[in-house]
Tab-separated table of C-alpha atoms in Angstrom:
chain	number	residue	atom	x	y	z
A	16	MET	CA	0.000	0.000	0.000
A	17	VAL	CA	1.525	3.309	-1.105
A	18	ASP	CA	1.511	6.062	1.518
A	19	ILE	CA	-1.045	8.851	0.819
A	20	TYR	CA	1.688	11.447	1.339
A	21	ILE	CA	3.718	9.914	-1.508
A	22	ILE	CA	0.640	9.949	-3.762
A	23	ASP	CA	0.083	13.616	-2.853
A	24	LEU	CA	3.642	14.420	-3.878
A	25	PHE	CA	3.207	12.535	-7.154
A	26	ILE	CA	-0.022	14.358	-8.078
A	27	ILE	CA	1.319	17.793	-7.123
A	28	GLY	CA	4.467	17.107	-9.124
A	29	LEU	CA	2.372	16.007	-12.098
A	30	LEU	CA	0.244	19.146	-11.763
A	31	LEU	CA	3.328	21.387	-11.678
A	32	LEU	CA	4.752	19.656	-14.742
A	33	THR	CA	1.466	20.027	-16.634
A	34	VAL	CA	0.843	23.709	-15.857
A	35	THR	CA	4.492	24.606	-16.465
A	36	LEU	CA	4.846	22.882	-19.847
A	37	GLY	CA	1.327	23.912	-20.838
A	38	SER	CA	1.576	27.499	-19.613
A	39	GLY	CA	2.106	28.836	-23.122
A	40	TRP	CA	-1.275	27.454	-24.212
A	41	ILE	CA	-3.102	28.100	-20.932
A	42	SER	CA	-2.113	31.782	-20.859
A	43	ARG	CA	-3.812	32.294	-24.238
A	44	LEU	CA	-7.110	30.890	-23.032
A	45	PRO	CA	-9.840	32.736	-21.085
A	46	LEU	CA	-8.865	30.444	-18.232
A	47	SER	CA	-6.812	31.137	-15.122
A	48	PHE	CA	-4.361	28.712	-13.567
A	49	ALA	CA	-6.396	28.965	-10.342
A	50	ILE	CA	-9.368	27.259	-12.015
A	51	ILE	CA	-7.154	24.279	-12.871
A	52	TYR	CA	-5.819	24.128	-9.300
A	53	LEU	CA	-9.373	24.309	-7.928
A	54	ILE	CA	-10.563	21.399	-10.088
A	55	VAL	CA	-7.563	19.278	-9.090
A	56	GLY	CA	-8.164	20.202	-5.432
A	57	ILE	CA	-11.745	18.942	-5.674
A	58	PHE	CA	-10.486	15.628	-7.054
A	59	LEU	CA	-7.999	15.401	-4.182
A	60	GLY	CA	-10.725	16.058	-1.602
A	61	PRO	CA	-13.495	13.878	-0.138
A	62	TYR	CA	-15.384	13.591	-3.453
A	63	GLY	CA	-12.327	12.346	-5.280
A	64	PHE	CA	-9.338	10.457	-3.986
A	65	GLY	CA	-9.493	11.855	-0.420
A	66	LEU	CA	-5.770	12.611	-0.471
A	67	ILE	CA	-5.976	16.061	1.168
A	68	GLN	CA	-7.859	15.826	4.446
A	69	LEU	CA	-8.364	19.060	6.328
A	70	ARG	CA	-11.746	17.534	7.184
A	71	ARG	CA	-11.114	14.348	9.134
A	72	ASP	CA	-14.058	12.664	10.883
A	73	GLU	CA	-16.178	15.758	10.136
A	74	VAL	CA	-13.747	17.949	12.131
A	75	PHE	CA	-12.380	20.885	10.167
A	76	ASN	CA	-8.771	21.889	10.851
A	77	ALA	CA	-9.298	25.657	10.815
A	78	GLU	CA	-6.025	26.328	12.639
A	79	LEU	CA	-3.971	24.723	9.873
A	80	LEU	CA	-5.936	26.660	7.237
A	81	GLU	CA	-5.289	29.897	9.154
A	82	LYS	CA	-1.529	29.333	9.316
A	83	ILE	CA	-1.242	28.351	5.658
A	84	THR	CA	-3.275	31.302	4.378
A	85	GLU	CA	-1.504	33.687	6.780
A	86	PHE	CA	1.867	32.788	5.262
A	87	VAL	CA	0.519	33.072	1.721
A	88	VAL	CA	-0.895	36.540	2.391
A	89	ILE	CA	2.297	37.970	3.921
A	90	ILE	CA	4.311	36.751	0.942
A	91	SER	CA	1.787	38.291	-1.448
A	92	VAL	CA	1.468	41.699	0.208
A	93	PHE	CA	5.266	42.025	0.295
A	94	SER	CA	5.279	41.219	-3.412
A	95	CYS	CA	2.686	43.957	-3.990
A	96	GLY	CA	4.877	46.468	-2.174
A	97	LEU	CA	7.954	45.479	-4.163
A	98	ARG	CA	6.089	45.937	-7.465
A	99	ILE	CA	5.124	49.541	-6.771
A	100	VAL	CA	7.631	52.196	-7.797
A	101	ARG	CA	5.747	55.466	-7.447
A	102	PRO	CA	6.322	58.682	-5.500
A	103	LEU	CA	4.617	58.542	-2.114
A	104	LYS	CA	2.431	61.556	-2.780
A	105	LEU	CA	-1.309	61.781	-2.202
A	106	GLU	CA	-2.076	62.815	-5.771
A	107	ILE	CA	-0.189	59.755	-7.053
A	108	TRP	CA	-1.838	57.383	-4.558
A	109	GLY	CA	-5.232	59.054	-4.824
A	110	ILE	CA	-6.885	56.052	-6.454
A	111	THR	CA	-5.598	53.801	-3.643
A	112	ALA	CA	-6.851	56.196	-0.968
A	113	ARG	CA	-10.297	56.126	-2.553
A	114	LEU	CA	-10.387	52.336	-2.932
A	115	ILE	CA	-9.320	51.817	0.692
A	116	GLY	CA	-10.850	54.808	2.449
A	117	LEU	CA	-14.196	54.840	0.627
A	118	LEU	CA	-14.769	51.620	-1.283
A	119	MET	CA	-13.765	49.170	1.448
A	120	PRO	CA	-16.074	50.649	4.146
A	121	ILE	CA	-18.876	50.883	1.564
A	122	SER	CA	-18.376	47.200	0.718
A	123	ILE	CA	-18.227	46.101	4.357
A	124	PHE	CA	-21.336	47.931	5.491
A	125	ALA	CA	-23.319	47.136	2.342
A	126	LEU	CA	-22.550	43.434	2.854
A	127	ALA	CA	-23.410	43.823	6.534
A	128	ALA	CA	-26.780	45.276	5.531
A	129	VAL	CA	-27.346	42.272	3.260
A	130	GLY	CA	-26.494	39.947	6.152
A	131	LYS	CA	-28.770	41.781	8.559
A	132	PHE	CA	-31.825	42.359	6.383
A	133	PHE	CA	-31.720	39.382	3.998
A	134	LEU	CA	-29.806	36.592	5.768
A	135	GLY	CA	-31.232	36.874	9.284
A	136	MET	CA	-27.942	37.772	10.990
A	137	ASN	CA	-27.510	40.178	13.873
A	138	TRP	CA	-25.271	43.199	13.298
A	139	GLY	CA	-22.159	41.580	14.777
A	140	GLU	CA	-22.448	38.528	12.537
A	141	ALA	CA	-23.309	40.672	9.516
A	142	ILE	CA	-20.338	43.022	9.988
A	143	LEU	CA	-18.040	40.027	10.384
A	144	LEU	CA	-19.344	38.612	7.088
A	145	GLY	CA	-18.735	41.982	5.413
A	146	ALA	CA	-15.196	42.216	6.791
A	147	ILE	CA	-14.336	38.657	5.714
A	148	LEU	CA	-15.531	39.226	2.142
A	149	ALA	CA	-14.272	42.812	1.777
A	150	PRO	CA	-10.572	42.205	0.954
A	151	THR	CA	-9.655	41.764	-2.684
A	152	ASP	CA	-7.053	39.139	-3.349
A	153	PRO	CA	-3.362	39.873	-3.980
A	154	VAL	CA	-2.644	36.211	-4.761
A	155	LEU	CA	-5.187	35.346	-7.446
A	156	ALA	CA	-5.202	38.794	-9.079
A	157	SER	CA	-1.827	38.541	-10.855
A	158	GLU	CA	-3.534	38.875	-14.264
A	159	VAL	CA	-4.738	42.385	-13.394
A	160	GLN	CA	-1.854	43.613	-11.238
A	161	LEU	CA	1.286	45.533	-12.174
A	162	THR	CA	3.340	43.380	-14.503
A	163	ASP	CA	6.733	44.772	-13.433
A	164	ILE	CA	8.309	47.775	-11.702
A	165	LYS	CA	8.162	49.834	-14.922
A	166	ASP	CA	4.412	49.377	-15.339
A	167	LYS	CA	2.708	52.771	-14.802
A	168	ASP	CA	-0.830	51.720	-15.662
A	169	GLU	CA	-3.472	53.349	-13.451
A	170	LEU	CA	-5.840	50.371	-13.347
A	171	ARG	CA	-3.114	47.859	-12.560
A	172	PHE	CA	-1.581	50.171	-9.946
A	173	GLY	CA	-4.927	50.702	-8.235
A	174	LEU	CA	-5.760	46.989	-8.102
A	175	THR	CA	-2.243	46.067	-6.908
A	176	SER	CA	-2.114	48.659	-4.140
A	177	GLU	CA	-5.701	47.895	-3.123
A	178	GLY	CA	-4.944	44.175	-2.879
A	179	GLY	CA	-1.809	44.855	-0.837
A	180	LEU	CA	-3.520	47.202	1.608
A	181	ASN	CA	-7.057	45.992	2.117
A	182	ASP	CA	-5.893	42.538	3.200
A	183	ALA	CA	-4.390	44.413	6.167
A	184	LEU	CA	-6.889	47.196	6.681
A	185	ALA	CA	-9.907	44.899	6.803
A	186	PHE	CA	-8.541	43.616	10.116
A	187	PRO	CA	-10.080	46.362	12.329
A	188	PHE	CA	-13.519	45.500	10.940
A	189	VAL	CA	-12.923	41.790	11.531
A	190	TYR	CA	-12.135	42.609	15.157
A	191	PHE	CA	-15.226	44.822	15.290
A	192	GLY	CA	-17.377	41.939	14.088
A	193	ILE	CA	-15.795	39.489	16.554
A	194	TYR	CA	-16.303	41.879	19.481
A	195	ALA	CA	-19.911	42.521	18.449
A	196	LEU	CA	-20.469	38.778	18.068
A	197	LYS	CA	-19.379	38.168	21.661
A	198	ASN	CA	-20.886	41.271	23.266
A	199	ASP	CA	-23.797	43.184	21.763
A	200	ASN	CA	-23.196	46.059	24.201
A	201	TRP	CA	-20.953	47.977	21.816
A	202	GLY	CA	-20.294	50.761	24.304
A	203	SER	CA	-18.303	48.419	26.555
A	204	TRP	CA	-15.598	47.778	23.977
A	205	PHE	CA	-15.952	50.443	21.247
A	206	LYS	CA	-13.421	52.867	22.789
A	207	GLN	CA	-10.822	50.113	23.109
A	208	TRP	CA	-11.476	49.094	19.502
A	209	VAL	CA	-10.835	52.644	18.274
A	210	LEU	CA	-7.703	53.208	20.350
A	211	VAL	CA	-6.079	49.768	20.087
A	212	ASP	CA	-7.417	47.962	17.014
A	213	LEU	CA	-7.816	50.992	14.777
A	214	ILE	CA	-5.306	53.706	15.726
A	215	TRP	CA	-2.493	51.856	17.509
A	216	ALA	CA	-2.404	48.715	15.362
A	217	ILE	CA	-2.284	50.689	12.096
A	218	ALA	CA	0.276	53.221	13.339
A	219	ALA	CA	2.492	50.497	14.809
A	220	ALA	CA	2.375	48.558	11.548
A	221	ILE	CA	3.465	51.541	9.461
A	222	VAL	CA	6.338	52.387	11.823
A	223	MET	CA	7.520	48.785	12.161
A	224	GLY	CA	7.327	48.150	8.425
A	225	PHE	CA	9.485	51.194	7.775
A	226	VAL	CA	12.010	50.663	10.594
A	227	VAL	CA	12.573	46.903	10.246
A	228	ALA	CA	13.011	47.069	6.472
A	229	LYS	CA	15.360	50.059	6.716
A	230	VAL	CA	17.515	48.293	9.317
A	231	ILE	CA	17.729	45.103	7.247
A	232	VAL	CA	18.664	47.016	4.079
A	233	TRP	CA	21.286	49.001	6.029
A	234	LEU	CA	22.791	45.805	7.492
A	235	ASP	CA	22.794	44.148	4.070
A	236	GLN	CA	24.600	47.035	2.412
A	237	LYS	CA	27.153	47.375	5.222
A	238	ILE	CA	28.011	43.677	5.328
A	239	GLN	CA	28.092	43.259	1.535
A	240	LYS	CA	30.758	45.992	1.337
A	241	ARG	CA	33.054	43.831	3.448
A	242	ARG	CA	32.183	40.380	2.177
A	243	GLN	CA	29.726	39.313	-0.505
A	244	VAL	CA	26.935	36.999	0.562
A	245	ASP	CA	26.638	33.637	-1.193
A	246	GLU	CA	24.483	34.224	-4.289
A	247	LEU	CA	22.364	31.142	-3.652
A	248	MET	CA	21.567	32.390	-0.136
A	249	GLU	CA	20.901	36.007	-1.052
A	250	ASP	CA	17.295	35.428	-2.124
A	251	PHE	CA	16.444	34.406	1.424
A	252	LEU	CA	16.955	38.014	2.483
A	253	ALA	CA	13.446	38.759	1.214
A	254	ILE	CA	11.974	35.934	3.318
A	255	ALA	CA	13.941	37.159	6.351
A	256	THR	CA	12.576	40.668	5.841
A	257	ILE	CA	9.010	39.361	5.612
A	258	LEU	CA	9.225	37.100	8.661
A	259	LEU	CA	11.064	39.596	10.889
A	260	THR	CA	8.761	42.456	9.941
A	261	TYR	CA	5.629	40.392	10.446
A	262	SER	CA	6.650	38.784	13.738
A	263	LEU	CA	8.015	41.962	15.363
A	264	THR	CA	4.904	43.895	14.366
A	265	GLU	CA	2.612	41.232	15.786
A	266	ILE	CA	4.624	41.274	19.031
A	267	VAL	CA	3.780	44.985	19.508
A	268	ASN	CA	0.117	44.330	18.522
A	269	GLY	CA	0.336	45.950	15.111
A	270	TYR	CA	-1.084	44.621	11.864
A	271	GLY	CA	1.608	42.416	10.389
A	272	PHE	CA	0.053	42.371	6.911
A	273	LEU	CA	0.213	46.163	6.682
A	274	ALA	CA	3.765	46.242	8.036
A	275	VAL	CA	4.940	43.723	5.438
A	276	PHE	CA	3.357	45.749	2.610
A	277	VAL	CA	5.126	48.879	3.899
A	278	ALA	CA	8.370	46.895	4.132
A	279	GLY	CA	8.029	45.965	0.465
A	280	LEU	CA	7.668	49.646	-0.435
A	281	VAL	CA	10.705	50.535	1.696
A	282	VAL	CA	12.922	47.793	0.236
A	283	GLN	CA	11.990	48.864	-3.292
A	284	ARG	CA	13.182	52.421	-2.575
A	285	SER	CA	16.146	51.862	-0.267
A	286	TYR	CA	18.785	50.067	-2.342
A	287	ARG	CA	21.276	52.074	-4.359
A	288	ASN	CA	21.444	49.161	-6.770
A	289	PRO	CA	18.002	48.999	-8.471
A	290	ASP	CA	18.608	45.372	-9.473
A	291	LYS	CA	18.587	44.207	-5.848
A	292	PRO	CA	14.836	44.659	-5.133
A	293	LEU	CA	14.103	43.360	-8.635
A	294	GLU	CA	15.939	40.124	-7.831
A	295	GLN	CA	13.972	39.837	-4.585
A	296	LEU	CA	10.727	40.396	-6.498
A	297	GLU	CA	11.537	37.626	-8.991
A	298	PHE	CA	12.229	35.180	-6.151
A	299	ILE	CA	9.082	36.178	-4.215
A	300	GLU	CA	6.890	35.913	-7.322
A	301	ARG	CA	8.053	32.340	-7.920
A	302	MET	CA	7.323	31.489	-4.313
A	303	GLU	CA	3.931	33.211	-4.568
A	304	LYS	CA	2.987	31.082	-7.569
A	305	LEU	CA	3.878	27.898	-5.700
A	306	LEU	CA	1.878	28.971	-2.647
A	307	GLU	CA	-1.089	29.834	-4.862
A	308	ILE	CA	-1.174	26.242	-6.079
A	309	GLY	CA	-1.187	24.861	-2.543
A	310	THR	CA	-3.870	27.246	-1.293
A	311	ILE	CA	-6.329	26.653	-4.134
A	312	LEU	CA	-5.767	22.897	-3.934
A	313	ILE	CA	-6.730	23.093	-0.261
A	314	LEU	CA	-9.792	25.222	-1.054
A	315	GLY	CA	-10.964	22.643	-3.595
A	316	SER	CA	-10.388	19.819	-1.130
A	317	ILE	CA	-12.551	21.300	1.654
A	318	LEU	CA	-15.666	21.874	-0.459
A	319	LEU	CA	-18.729	19.783	0.364
A	320	VAL	CA	-21.804	19.607	-1.851
A	321	LYS	CA	-24.529	19.319	0.801
A	322	PRO	CA	-23.701	22.431	2.872
A	323	MET	CA	-22.960	24.431	-0.277
A	324	LEU	CA	-26.439	23.549	-1.543
A	325	ASN	CA	-28.001	24.296	1.847
A	326	TYR	CA	-26.651	27.852	1.694
A	327	ALA	CA	-26.712	28.180	-2.097
A	328	ALA	CA	-29.572	30.703	-2.220
A	329	GLN	CA	-27.911	32.933	0.378
A	330	SER	CA	-24.504	32.578	-1.273
A	331	LEU	CA	-25.815	33.440	-4.728
A	332	LEU	CA	-27.632	36.481	-3.338
A	333	VAL	CA	-24.407	37.730	-1.703
A	334	ILE	CA	-22.361	36.973	-4.816
A	335	PHE	CA	-24.792	38.734	-7.162
A	336	LEU	CA	-25.082	41.814	-4.969
A	337	LEU	CA	-21.331	41.971	-4.274
A	338	PHE	CA	-20.085	41.424	-7.827
A	339	VAL	CA	-22.816	43.187	-9.787
A	340	ILE	CA	-24.061	45.978	-7.508
A	341	ILE	CA	-22.036	46.672	-4.337
A	342	ARG	CA	-18.514	46.627	-5.779
A	343	PRO	CA	-19.293	48.405	-9.100
A	344	LEU	CA	-21.521	51.024	-7.444
A	345	GLY	CA	-18.989	51.490	-4.637
A	346	VAL	CA	-16.207	52.027	-7.182
A	347	TRP	CA	-18.339	54.504	-9.116
A	348	ILE	CA	-19.027	56.512	-5.949
A	349	SER	CA	-15.409	56.286	-4.763
A	350	THR	CA	-13.949	57.504	-8.069
A	351	ILE	CA	-16.250	60.497	-8.636
A	352	GLY	CA	-14.063	63.397	-9.728
A	353	LYS	CA	-10.887	61.268	-9.776
A	354	ARG	CA	-8.463	62.610	-12.334
A	355	PRO	CA	-6.103	60.040	-13.880
A	356	ILE	CA	-2.407	60.663	-13.313
A	357	TYR	CA	-1.057	59.685	-16.715
A	358	SER	CA	-3.784	60.979	-18.971
A	359	HIS	CA	-5.050	64.317	-20.262
A	360	ARG	CA	-8.606	63.347	-19.297
A	361	ARG	CA	-10.274	65.199	-16.433
A	362	THR	CA	-11.861	62.038	-15.041
A	363	LEU	CA	-11.153	58.335	-15.186
A	364	ASN	CA	-12.276	56.624	-18.370
A	365	PRO	CA	-15.692	54.991	-17.766
A	366	GLY	CA	-14.236	51.696	-19.002
A	367	THR	CA	-11.490	51.902	-16.386
A	368	ARG	CA	-14.043	52.536	-13.664
A	369	LEU	CA	-16.096	49.561	-14.832
A	370	LEU	CA	-13.033	47.310	-14.707
A	371	PHE	CA	-12.170	48.560	-11.213
A	372	GLY	CA	-15.708	47.590	-10.287
A	373	TRP	CA	-15.530	44.147	-11.847
A	374	PHE	CA	-12.099	43.020	-10.662
A	375	GLY	CA	-12.929	42.718	-6.986
A	376	ILE	CA	-11.381	39.254	-6.864
A	377	ARG	CA	-11.956	37.353	-3.597
A	378	GLY	CA	-9.584	34.646	-2.435
A	379	VAL	CA	-6.903	33.841	0.118
A	380	GLY	CA	-7.418	36.922	2.291
A	381	SER	CA	-11.050	35.976	2.892
A	382	LEU	CA	-10.025	32.394	3.685
A	383	TYR	CA	-7.551	33.704	6.258
A	384	TYR	CA	-10.033	35.997	7.976
A	385	LEU	CA	-12.618	33.219	8.092
A	386	ALA	CA	-10.155	30.795	9.693
A	387	TYR	CA	-9.024	33.551	12.080
A	388	ALA	CA	-12.640	34.162	13.135
A	389	PHE	CA	-13.028	30.427	13.837
A	390	GLY	CA	-10.102	30.680	16.230
A	391	LYS	CA	-11.645	33.701	17.964
A	392	GLY	CA	-14.955	32.088	18.777
A	393	LEU	CA	-17.015	31.957	15.580
A	394	GLU	CA	-19.011	28.744	15.936
A	395	GLY	CA	-22.381	27.082	15.581
A	396	GLU	CA	-24.959	27.712	12.873
A	397	VAL	CA	-23.720	31.200	12.062
A	398	ALA	CA	-20.202	29.810	11.537
A	399	GLU	CA	-21.584	27.330	9.005
A	400	GLN	CA	-23.559	30.083	7.302
A	401	ILE	CA	-20.650	32.525	7.026
A	402	SER	CA	-18.122	29.856	6.033
A	403	TRP	CA	-20.142	28.337	3.180
A	404	ILE	CA	-21.119	31.761	1.852
A	405	THR	CA	-17.406	32.647	1.909
A	406	TYR	CA	-16.247	29.412	0.236
A	407	THR	CA	-18.881	29.706	-2.489
A	408	THR	CA	-18.042	33.356	-3.118
A	409	ILE	CA	-14.355	32.535	-3.531
A	410	VAL	CA	-15.076	29.596	-5.850
A	411	VAL	CA	-17.354	31.715	-8.058
A	412	SER	CA	-14.753	34.519	-8.050
A	413	VAL	CA	-12.005	32.102	-9.103
A	414	ILE	CA	-14.169	30.940	-11.995
A	415	VAL	CA	-15.814	34.126	-13.300
A	416	HIS	CA	-12.870	36.446	-12.727
A	417	GLY	CA	-10.440	33.806	-13.958
A	418	ILE	CA	-12.369	33.376	-17.214
A	419	SER	CA	-12.926	37.106	-17.766
A	420	ALA	CA	-9.512	38.487	-16.740
A	421	THR	CA	-7.562	37.742	-19.933
A	422	PRO	CA	-10.107	38.971	-22.522
A	423	LEU	CA	-11.080	42.040	-20.488
A	424	MET	CA	-7.479	43.073	-19.880
A	425	LYS	CA	-6.684	42.609	-23.583
A	426	TRP	CA	-9.658	44.841	-24.401
A	427	TYR	CA	-8.461	47.373	-21.833
A	428	GLU	CA	-4.905	47.426	-23.184
A	429	HIS	CA	-6.182	47.880	-26.747
A	430	LYS	CA	-8.986	50.385	-26.143
A	431	ILE	CA	-7.959	52.425	-23.096
A	432	ALA	CA	-4.430	51.899	-21.766
A	433	LYS	CA	-2.612	52.745	-24.994
A	434	TYR	CA	-4.116	56.249	-24.971
A	435	ALA	CA	-2.611	57.080	-21.586
A	436	LYS	CA	-0.026	59.856	-21.373
A	437	PRO	CA	3.249	58.292	-22.606
A	438	ASN	CA	5.655	60.074	-20.295
A	439	PRO	CA	4.633	59.613	-16.661
A	440	PRO	CA	6.581	61.483	-13.990
A	441	ASP	CA	9.779	59.915	-12.715
A	442	THR	CA	9.669	57.812	-9.613
A	443	ILE	CA	11.764	58.433	-6.547
A	444	ASP	CA	14.237	56.271	-4.682
A	445	GLU	CA	13.442	57.363	-1.128
A	446	PHE	CA	10.424	58.165	0.975
A	447	GLU	CA	9.497	61.814	0.837
């Protein structure tokens, strides 16, 4: 009898071989790699070969899911930070400020209203659902993100920076939902939430992300002047930066995701040799792709038909409202009067705004927040309700956004992006 672990390794190896050698054909199709991973994950789960078992004897290992998705997210948000080479000025980051400061709260509270008035939840449960589904995904959205550090496209920049930031900045609302779930007397904990979970945690994350990354870059440059580091080991500097930034920030009760994103921005701007952060980005992107495979395989393996059908009507209502009404309308409101940076237009092209509205891809961040909520006391019927709505939303997002990403981005590049101003302002090397 062959060990299941060995069979797992064989199938994952076969999958990697297939998607690697077939990537030239797959990339031309209206089909994302994530859809392939999802299908394989389903076959590896309880309805197929039963080779991946996060559900054993009907017990779901939420803690393992939390740790896996946590690691995937910190790798991805660091990658987002490394990709962005833009001056840190409000007018340059205006689209990000609108997507985070306006769109994300609109999405959270609109979803909370759906949960309260249509799904029979109380406000604490409904806000938690909104916070779990609010983050867009930095892992699965590679098709619509910045392609490299020279990419100045407004749409890609907005989606990349949004994905890097809202995976961190949804955390205060997750805490809000958890507190409200445990204690419906909001006045007893609201002040603490504002001071600790909103103000302190965000401020600490920004400071720690800046300081830790600066110190690591300074040490690297000082030591490399005296003795060069082994080339094979040098790529691990990026992993060290991620892990040290994340862990030290969590120790001081800051948001590690936000700190890691800031660290990526700092590393990108702190080296005198511009090739150094580029080499780190190439290594991190390869690692990100590998982690994407593992995460989507796990998602496919934990799906169960009966509970998905039990909550199908609720899930489809949330999905329809989120994808077709809440996100597009929220984007339209958030981008009123927004002037594009690299175009002579006075407002964003309507097609660009529509694509911002459509590409609200849900994925690993939502899985993490769901697993985190399990660990903080989410249980019972409402846990089943929120979890299966979340799983179904992610699956539908993987499919519909995966199929539509390639043709829509080709249309965008042909019809809109090529008319952007050809000479965008120079970037800077340091924080201003």
